[in-house]
Short mmCIF file of C-alpha atoms in Angstrom, two decimals:
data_model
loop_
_atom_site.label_atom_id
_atom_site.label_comp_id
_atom_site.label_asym_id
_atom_site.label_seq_id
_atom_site.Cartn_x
_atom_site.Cartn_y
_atom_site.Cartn_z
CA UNK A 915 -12.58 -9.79 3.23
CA UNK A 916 -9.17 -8.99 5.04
CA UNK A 917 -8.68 -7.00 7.91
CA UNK A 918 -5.63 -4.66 7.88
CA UNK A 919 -3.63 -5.02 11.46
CA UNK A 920 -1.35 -2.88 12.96
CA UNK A 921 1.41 -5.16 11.17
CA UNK A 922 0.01 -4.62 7.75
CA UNK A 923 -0.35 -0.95 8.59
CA UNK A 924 3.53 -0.82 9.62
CA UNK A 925 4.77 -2.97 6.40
CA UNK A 926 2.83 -0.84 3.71
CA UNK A 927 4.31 2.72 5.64
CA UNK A 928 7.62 0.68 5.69
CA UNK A 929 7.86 0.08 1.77
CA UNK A 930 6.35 4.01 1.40
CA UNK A 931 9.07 5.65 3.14
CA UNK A 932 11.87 3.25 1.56
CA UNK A 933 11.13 4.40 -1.43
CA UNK A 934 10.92 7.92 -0.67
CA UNK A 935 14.34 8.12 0.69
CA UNK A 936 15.59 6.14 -2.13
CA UNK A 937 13.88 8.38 -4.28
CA UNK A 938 15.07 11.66 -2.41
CA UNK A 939 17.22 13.72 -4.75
CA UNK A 940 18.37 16.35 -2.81
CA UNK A 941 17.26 19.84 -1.72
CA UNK A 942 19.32 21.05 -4.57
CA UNK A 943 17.59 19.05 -7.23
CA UNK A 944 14.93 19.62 -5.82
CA UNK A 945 15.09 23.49 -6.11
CA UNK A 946 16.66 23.33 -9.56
CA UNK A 947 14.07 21.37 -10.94
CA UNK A 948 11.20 20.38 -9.17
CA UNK A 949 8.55 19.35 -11.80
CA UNK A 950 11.36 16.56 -13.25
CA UNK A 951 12.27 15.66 -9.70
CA UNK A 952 8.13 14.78 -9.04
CA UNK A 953 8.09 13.06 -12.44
CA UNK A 954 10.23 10.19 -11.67
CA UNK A 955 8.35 9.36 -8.02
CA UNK A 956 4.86 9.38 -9.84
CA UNK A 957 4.65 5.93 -11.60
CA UNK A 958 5.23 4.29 -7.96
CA UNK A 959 2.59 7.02 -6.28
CA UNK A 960 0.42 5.79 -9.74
CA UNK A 961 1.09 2.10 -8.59
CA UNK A 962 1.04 2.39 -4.74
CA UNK A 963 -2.54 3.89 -4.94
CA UNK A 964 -3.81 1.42 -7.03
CA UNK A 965 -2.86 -1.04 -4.23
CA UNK A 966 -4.49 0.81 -2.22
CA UNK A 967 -7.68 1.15 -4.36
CA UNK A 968 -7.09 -2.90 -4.76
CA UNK A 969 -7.43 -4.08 -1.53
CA UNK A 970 -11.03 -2.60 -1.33
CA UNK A 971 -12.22 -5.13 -4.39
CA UNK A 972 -13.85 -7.87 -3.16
CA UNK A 973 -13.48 -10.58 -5.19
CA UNK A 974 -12.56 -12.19 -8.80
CA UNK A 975 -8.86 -12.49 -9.76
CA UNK A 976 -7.44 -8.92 -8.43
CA UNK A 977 -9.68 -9.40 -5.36
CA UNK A 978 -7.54 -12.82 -4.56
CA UNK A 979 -4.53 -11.24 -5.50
CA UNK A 980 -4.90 -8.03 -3.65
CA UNK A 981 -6.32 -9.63 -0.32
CA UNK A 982 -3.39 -12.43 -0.32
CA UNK A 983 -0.95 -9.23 -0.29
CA UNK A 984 -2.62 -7.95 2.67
CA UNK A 985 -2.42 -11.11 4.07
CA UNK A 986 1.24 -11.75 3.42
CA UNK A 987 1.78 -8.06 4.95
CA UNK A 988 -0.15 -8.40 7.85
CA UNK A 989 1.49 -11.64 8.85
CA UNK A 990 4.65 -10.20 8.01
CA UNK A 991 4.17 -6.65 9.84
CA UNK A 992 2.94 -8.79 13.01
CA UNK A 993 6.00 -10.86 12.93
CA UNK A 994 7.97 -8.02 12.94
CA UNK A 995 6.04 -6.15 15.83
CA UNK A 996 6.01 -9.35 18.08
CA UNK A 997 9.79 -10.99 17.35
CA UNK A 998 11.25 -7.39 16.32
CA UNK A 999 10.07 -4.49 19.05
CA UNK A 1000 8.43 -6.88 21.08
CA UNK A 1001 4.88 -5.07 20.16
CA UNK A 1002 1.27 -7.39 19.70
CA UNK A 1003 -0.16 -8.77 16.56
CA UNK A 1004 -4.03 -8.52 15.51
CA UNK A 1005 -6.24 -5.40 14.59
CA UNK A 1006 -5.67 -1.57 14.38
CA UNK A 1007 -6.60 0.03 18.22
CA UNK A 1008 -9.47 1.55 16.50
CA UNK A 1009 -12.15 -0.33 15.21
CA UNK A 1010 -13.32 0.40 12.02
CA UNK A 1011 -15.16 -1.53 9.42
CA UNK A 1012 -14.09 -0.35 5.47
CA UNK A 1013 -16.93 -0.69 2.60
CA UNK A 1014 -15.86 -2.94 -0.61
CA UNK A 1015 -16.19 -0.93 -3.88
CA UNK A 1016 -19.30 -0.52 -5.71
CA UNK A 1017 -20.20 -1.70 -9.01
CA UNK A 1018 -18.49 1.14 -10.24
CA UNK A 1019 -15.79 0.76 -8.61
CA UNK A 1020 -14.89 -2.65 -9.12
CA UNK A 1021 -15.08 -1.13 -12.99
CA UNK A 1022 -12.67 1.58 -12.47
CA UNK A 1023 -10.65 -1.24 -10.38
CA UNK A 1024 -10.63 -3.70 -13.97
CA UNK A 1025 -9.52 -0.61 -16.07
CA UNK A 1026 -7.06 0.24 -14.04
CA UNK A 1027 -5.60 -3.17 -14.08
CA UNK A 1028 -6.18 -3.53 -17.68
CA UNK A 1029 -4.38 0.11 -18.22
CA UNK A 1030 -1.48 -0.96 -15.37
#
């Protein structure tokens, strides 16, 4: 089970907000139609929560998959805070421990993936 740092934290936020200003259409369009404008961000908020949800399998195929992206990210993010701002690498400031999905879960987890 992976640990999200500060790094991974700072990576995922990074790819979030670069694809809501990409995404941005305008006050304007955003007035006009509001309902179409939603529409087009929803298949990456449909996507970007399923990471989310991803991460918290524990093992199996998507399990491997989803904690070698947090790894890649976390190394990555730390990189970036060490050699870019000049920040620390390792854990979040506050500690906190996250429970892996329940039986349940890890069901809703295979649909998903099935369905995605």
């Amino acid at each position: 089970m992976q640990i999200v740092t500060m790094g991974g934290v700072t990576v995922g936020l990074l790819l979030l907000v670069y694809t809501l200003i990409t995404w941005w259409p305008g006050a304007k369009a955003l007035r006009k139609d509001p309902v179409a404008a939603v529409a087009s961000l929803l298949p990456f908020l449909v996507a970007w929560a399923y990471g989310v949800l991803a991460i918290l399998t524990v093992g199996g195929l998507i399990g491997w998959v989803a904690d070698t992206t947090l790894w890649i990210s976390n190394w990555l993010g730390d990189v970036a805070l060490v050699w870019g701002v000049g920040g620390q690498a390792g854990r979040q400031g506050a500690t906190v421990s996250y429970l892996p999905l329940t039986q349940p879960g890890s069901g809703v987890v295979l649909i998903l993936t099935a369905v995605l």
